[in-house]
JSON list of C-alpha atoms in Angstrom, two decimals:
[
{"chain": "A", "resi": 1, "resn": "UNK", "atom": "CA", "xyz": [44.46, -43.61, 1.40]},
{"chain": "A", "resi": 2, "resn": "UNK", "atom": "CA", "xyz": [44.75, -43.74, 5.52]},
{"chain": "A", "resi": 3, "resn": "UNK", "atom": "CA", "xyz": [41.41, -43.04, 6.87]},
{"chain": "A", "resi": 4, "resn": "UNK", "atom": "CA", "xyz": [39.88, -43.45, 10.39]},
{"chain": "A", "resi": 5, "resn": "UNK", "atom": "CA", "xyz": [36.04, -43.92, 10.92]},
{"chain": "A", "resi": 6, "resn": "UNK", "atom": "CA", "xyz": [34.34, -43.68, 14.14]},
{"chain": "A", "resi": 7, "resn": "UNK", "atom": "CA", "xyz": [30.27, -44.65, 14.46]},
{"chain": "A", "resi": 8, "resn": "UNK", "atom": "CA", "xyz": [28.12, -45.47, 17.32]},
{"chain": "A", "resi": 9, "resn": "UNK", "atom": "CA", "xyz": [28.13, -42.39, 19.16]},
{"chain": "A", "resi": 10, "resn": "UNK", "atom": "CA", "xyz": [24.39, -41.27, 19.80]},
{"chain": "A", "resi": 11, "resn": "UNK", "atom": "CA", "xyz": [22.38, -40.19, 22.89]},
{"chain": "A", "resi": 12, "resn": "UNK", "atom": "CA", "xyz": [21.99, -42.27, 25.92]},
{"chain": "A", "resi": 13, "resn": "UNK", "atom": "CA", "xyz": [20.77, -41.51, 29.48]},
{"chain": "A", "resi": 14, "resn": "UNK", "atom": "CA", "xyz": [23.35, -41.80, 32.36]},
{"chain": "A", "resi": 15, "resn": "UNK", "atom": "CA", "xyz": [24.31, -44.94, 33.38]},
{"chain": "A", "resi": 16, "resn": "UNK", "atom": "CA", "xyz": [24.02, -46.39, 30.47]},
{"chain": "A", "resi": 17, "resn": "UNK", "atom": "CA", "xyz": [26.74, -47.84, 27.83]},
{"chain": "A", "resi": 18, "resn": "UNK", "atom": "CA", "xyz": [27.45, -47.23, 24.34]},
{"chain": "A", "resi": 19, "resn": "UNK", "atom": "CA", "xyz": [30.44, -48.35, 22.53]},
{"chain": "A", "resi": 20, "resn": "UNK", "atom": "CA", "xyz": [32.21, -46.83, 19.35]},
{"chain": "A", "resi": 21, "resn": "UNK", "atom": "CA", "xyz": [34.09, -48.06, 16.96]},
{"chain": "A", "resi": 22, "resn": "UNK", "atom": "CA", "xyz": [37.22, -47.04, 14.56]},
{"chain": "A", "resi": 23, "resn": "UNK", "atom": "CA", "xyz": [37.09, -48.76, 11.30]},
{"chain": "A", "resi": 24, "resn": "UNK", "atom": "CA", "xyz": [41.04, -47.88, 9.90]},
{"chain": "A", "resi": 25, "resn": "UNK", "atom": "CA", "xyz": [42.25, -48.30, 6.56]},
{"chain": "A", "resi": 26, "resn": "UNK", "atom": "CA", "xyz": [44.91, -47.67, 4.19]},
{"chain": "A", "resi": 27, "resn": "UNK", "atom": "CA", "xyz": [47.62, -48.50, 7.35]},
{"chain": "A", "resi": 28, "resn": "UNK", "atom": "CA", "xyz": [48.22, -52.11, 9.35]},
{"chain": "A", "resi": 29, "resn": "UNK", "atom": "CA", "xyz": [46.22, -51.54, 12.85]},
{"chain": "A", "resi": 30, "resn": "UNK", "atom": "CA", "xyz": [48.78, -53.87, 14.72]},
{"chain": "A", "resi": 31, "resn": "UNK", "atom": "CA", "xyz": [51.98, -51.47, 14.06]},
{"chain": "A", "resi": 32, "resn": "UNK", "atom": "CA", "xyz": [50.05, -48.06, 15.54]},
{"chain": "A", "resi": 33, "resn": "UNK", "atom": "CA", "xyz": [49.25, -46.88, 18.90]},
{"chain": "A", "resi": 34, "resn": "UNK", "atom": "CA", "xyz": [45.19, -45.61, 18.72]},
{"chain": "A", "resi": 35, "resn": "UNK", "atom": "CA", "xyz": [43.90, -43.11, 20.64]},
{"chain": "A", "resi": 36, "resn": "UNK", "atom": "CA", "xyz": [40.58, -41.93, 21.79]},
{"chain": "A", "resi": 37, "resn": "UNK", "atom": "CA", "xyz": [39.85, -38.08, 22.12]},
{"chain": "A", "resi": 38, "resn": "UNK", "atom": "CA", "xyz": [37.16, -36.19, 23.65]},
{"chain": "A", "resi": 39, "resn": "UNK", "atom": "CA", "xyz": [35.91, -32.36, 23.14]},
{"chain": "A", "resi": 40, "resn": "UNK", "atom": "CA", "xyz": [33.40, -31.15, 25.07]},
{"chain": "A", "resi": 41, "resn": "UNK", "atom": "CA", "xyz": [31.41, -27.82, 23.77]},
{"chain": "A", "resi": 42, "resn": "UNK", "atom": "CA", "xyz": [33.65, -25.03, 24.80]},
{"chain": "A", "resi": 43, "resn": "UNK", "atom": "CA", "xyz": [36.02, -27.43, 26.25]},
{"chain": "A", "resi": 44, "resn": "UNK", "atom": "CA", "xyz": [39.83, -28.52, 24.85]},
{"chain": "A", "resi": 45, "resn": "UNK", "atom": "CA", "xyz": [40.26, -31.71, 23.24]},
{"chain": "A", "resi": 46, "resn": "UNK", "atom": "CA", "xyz": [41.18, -34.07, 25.97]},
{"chain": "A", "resi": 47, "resn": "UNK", "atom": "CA", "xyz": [42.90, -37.52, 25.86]},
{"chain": "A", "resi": 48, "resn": "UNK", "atom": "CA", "xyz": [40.80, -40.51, 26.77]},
{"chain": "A", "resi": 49, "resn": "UNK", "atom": "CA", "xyz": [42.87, -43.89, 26.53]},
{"chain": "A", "resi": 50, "resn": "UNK", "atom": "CA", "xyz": [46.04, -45.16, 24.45]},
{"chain": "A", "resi": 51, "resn": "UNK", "atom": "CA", "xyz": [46.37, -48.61, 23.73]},
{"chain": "A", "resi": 52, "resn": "UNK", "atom": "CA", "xyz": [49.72, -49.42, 22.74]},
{"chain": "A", "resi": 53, "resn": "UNK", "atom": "CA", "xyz": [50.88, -51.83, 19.42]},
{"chain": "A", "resi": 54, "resn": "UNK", "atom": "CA", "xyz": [52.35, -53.80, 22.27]},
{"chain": "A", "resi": 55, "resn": "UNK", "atom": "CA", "xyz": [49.14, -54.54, 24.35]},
{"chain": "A", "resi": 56, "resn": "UNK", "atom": "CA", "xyz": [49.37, -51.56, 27.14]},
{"chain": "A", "resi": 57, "resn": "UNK", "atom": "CA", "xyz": [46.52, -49.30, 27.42]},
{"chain": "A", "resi": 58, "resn": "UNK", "atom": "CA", "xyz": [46.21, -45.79, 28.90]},
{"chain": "A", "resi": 59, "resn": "UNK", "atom": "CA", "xyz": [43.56, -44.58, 30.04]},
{"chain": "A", "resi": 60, "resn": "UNK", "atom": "CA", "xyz": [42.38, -40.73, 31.82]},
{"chain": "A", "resi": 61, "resn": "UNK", "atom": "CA", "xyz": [41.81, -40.75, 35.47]},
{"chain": "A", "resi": 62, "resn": "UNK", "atom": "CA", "xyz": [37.93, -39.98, 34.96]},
{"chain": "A", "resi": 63, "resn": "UNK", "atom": "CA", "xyz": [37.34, -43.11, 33.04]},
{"chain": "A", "resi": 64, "resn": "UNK", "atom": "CA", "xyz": [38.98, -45.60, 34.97]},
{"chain": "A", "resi": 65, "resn": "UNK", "atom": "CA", "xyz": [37.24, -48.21, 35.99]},
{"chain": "A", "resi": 66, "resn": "UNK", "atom": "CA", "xyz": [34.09, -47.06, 33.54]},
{"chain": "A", "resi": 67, "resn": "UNK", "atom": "CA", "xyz": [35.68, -47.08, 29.52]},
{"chain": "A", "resi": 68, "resn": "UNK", "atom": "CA", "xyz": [37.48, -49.76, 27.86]},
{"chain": "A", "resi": 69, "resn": "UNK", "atom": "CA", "xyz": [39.49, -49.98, 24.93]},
{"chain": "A", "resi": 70, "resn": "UNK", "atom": "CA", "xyz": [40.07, -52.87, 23.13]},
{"chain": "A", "resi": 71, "resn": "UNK", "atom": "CA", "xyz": [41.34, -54.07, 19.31]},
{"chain": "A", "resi": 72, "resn": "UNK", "atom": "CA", "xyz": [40.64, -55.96, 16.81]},
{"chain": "A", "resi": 73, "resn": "UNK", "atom": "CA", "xyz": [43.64, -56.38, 14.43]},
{"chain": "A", "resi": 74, "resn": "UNK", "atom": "CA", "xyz": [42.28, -58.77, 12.11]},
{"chain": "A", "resi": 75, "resn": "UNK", "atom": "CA", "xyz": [39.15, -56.55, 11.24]},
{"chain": "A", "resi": 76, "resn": "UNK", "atom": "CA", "xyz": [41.29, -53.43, 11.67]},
{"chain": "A", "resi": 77, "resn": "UNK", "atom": "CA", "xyz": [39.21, -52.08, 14.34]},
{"chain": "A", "resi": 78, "resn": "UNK", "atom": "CA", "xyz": [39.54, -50.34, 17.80]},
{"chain": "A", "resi": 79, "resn": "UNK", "atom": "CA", "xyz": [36.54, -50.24, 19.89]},
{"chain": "A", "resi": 80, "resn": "UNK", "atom": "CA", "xyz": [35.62, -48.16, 22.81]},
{"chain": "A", "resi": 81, "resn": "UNK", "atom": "CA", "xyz": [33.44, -49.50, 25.50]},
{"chain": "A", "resi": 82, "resn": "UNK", "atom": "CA", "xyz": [31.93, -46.95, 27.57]},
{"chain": "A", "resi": 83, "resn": "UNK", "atom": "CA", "xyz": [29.56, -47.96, 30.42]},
{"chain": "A", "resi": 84, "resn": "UNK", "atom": "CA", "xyz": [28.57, -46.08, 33.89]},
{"chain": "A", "resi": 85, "resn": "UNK", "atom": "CA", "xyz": [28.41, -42.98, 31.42]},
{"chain": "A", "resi": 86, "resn": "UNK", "atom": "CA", "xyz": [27.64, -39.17, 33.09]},
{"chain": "A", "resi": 87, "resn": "UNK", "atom": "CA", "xyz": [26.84, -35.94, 31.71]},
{"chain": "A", "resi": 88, "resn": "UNK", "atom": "CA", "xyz": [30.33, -35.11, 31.64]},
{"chain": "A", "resi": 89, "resn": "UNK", "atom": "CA", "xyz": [31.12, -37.36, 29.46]},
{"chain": "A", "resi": 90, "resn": "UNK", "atom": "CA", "xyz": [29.17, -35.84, 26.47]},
{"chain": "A", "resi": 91, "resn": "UNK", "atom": "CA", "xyz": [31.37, -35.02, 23.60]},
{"chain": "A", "resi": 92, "resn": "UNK", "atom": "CA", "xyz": [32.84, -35.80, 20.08]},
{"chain": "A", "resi": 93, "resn": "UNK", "atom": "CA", "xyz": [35.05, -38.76, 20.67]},
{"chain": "A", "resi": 94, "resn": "UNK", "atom": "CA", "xyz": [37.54, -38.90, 17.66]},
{"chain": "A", "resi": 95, "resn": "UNK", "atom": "CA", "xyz": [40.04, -41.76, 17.38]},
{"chain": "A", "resi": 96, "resn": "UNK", "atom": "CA", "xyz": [43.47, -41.31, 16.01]},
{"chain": "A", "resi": 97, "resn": "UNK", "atom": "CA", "xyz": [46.58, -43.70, 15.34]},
{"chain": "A", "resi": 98, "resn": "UNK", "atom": "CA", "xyz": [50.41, -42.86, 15.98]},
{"chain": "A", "resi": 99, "resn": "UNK", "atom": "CA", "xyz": [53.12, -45.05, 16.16]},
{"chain": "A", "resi": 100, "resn": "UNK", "atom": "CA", "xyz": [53.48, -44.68, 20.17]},
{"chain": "A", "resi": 101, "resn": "UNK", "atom": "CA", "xyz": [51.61, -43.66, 23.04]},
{"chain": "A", "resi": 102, "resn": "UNK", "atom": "CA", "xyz": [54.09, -41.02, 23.13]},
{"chain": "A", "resi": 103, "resn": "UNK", "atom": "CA", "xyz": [52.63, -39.57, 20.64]},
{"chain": "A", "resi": 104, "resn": "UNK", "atom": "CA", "xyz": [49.72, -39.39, 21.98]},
{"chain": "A", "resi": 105, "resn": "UNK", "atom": "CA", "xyz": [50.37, -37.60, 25.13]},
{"chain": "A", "resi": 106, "resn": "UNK", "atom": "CA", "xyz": [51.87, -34.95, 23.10]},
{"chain": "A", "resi": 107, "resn": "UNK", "atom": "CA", "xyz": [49.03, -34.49, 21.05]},
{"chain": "A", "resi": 108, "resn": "UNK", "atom": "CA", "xyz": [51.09, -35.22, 17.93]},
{"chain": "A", "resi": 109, "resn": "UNK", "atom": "CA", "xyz": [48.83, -38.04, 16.29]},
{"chain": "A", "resi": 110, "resn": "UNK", "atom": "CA", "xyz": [49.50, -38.86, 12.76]},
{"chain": "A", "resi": 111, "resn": "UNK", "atom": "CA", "xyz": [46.07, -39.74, 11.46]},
{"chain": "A", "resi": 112, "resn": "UNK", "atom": "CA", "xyz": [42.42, -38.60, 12.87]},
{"chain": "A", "resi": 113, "resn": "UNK", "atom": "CA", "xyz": [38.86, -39.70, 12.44]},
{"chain": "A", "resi": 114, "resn": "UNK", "atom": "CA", "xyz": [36.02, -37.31, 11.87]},
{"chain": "A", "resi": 115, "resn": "UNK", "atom": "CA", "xyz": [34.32, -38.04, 15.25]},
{"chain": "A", "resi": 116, "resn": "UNK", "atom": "CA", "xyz": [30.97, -38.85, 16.45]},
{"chain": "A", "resi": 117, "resn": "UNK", "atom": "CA", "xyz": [28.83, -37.42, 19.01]},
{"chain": "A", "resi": 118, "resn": "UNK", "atom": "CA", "xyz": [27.91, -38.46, 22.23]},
{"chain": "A", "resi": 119, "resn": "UNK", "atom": "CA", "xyz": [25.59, -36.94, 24.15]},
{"chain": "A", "resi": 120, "resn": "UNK", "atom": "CA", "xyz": [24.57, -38.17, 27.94]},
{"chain": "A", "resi": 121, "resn": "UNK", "atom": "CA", "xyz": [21.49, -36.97, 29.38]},
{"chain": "A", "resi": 122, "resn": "UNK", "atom": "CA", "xyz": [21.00, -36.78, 33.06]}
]
């Protein structure tokens, strides 16, 4: 069974750093593209970052500089390193695996995590 499972969302004042995870299983990490998703109360799912099979990630003009994603194939994990945070940045941040980045900037992932919350205070 393919599942993705993001934790270590939580509240956090801005400035500061949190960094989730994405436990996958049931699929081989290394042959998908992951990711990251953001929706905001009221807001449209956005895209966040893509990190391709091949190494290359993606990543939205608002977190530049701020988020990184990394992976780890061996425990089957993608991270998400968010420092610098801001209010804005207070969402449900889902994870989600395709087989390109394509994919991903057409909003046509094949598998999805539940999500988990992260809320920046000001």
């Amino acid at each position: 069974q393919v599942q993705l499972v993001e934790s270590g969302g939580g509240l956090v004042q801005s400035g500061g750093s949190l960094r989730l995870s994405c436990a996958a299983s049931g699929f081989t990490l290394d042959e998908y593209a992951i990711g990251w998703f953001r929706q905001a109360p009221g807001k449209e799912r956005e895209g966040v970052s893509c990190s391709s099979s091949g190494g290359s990630t993606y990543y939205v003009d608002s977190v530049k500089g701020r988020f990184t994603a990394s992976r780890d194939n061996a425990k089957n994990t993608v991270y998400l390193q968010m420092n610098s945070l801001k209010p804005e940045d207070t969402g449900v941040y889902y994870c989600a695996a395709a087989r390109t980045c394509s994919n991903y900037f057409r909003r046509r992932m094949e598998y999805w995590g539940q999500g988990t919350q992260v809320t920046v205070s000001s």
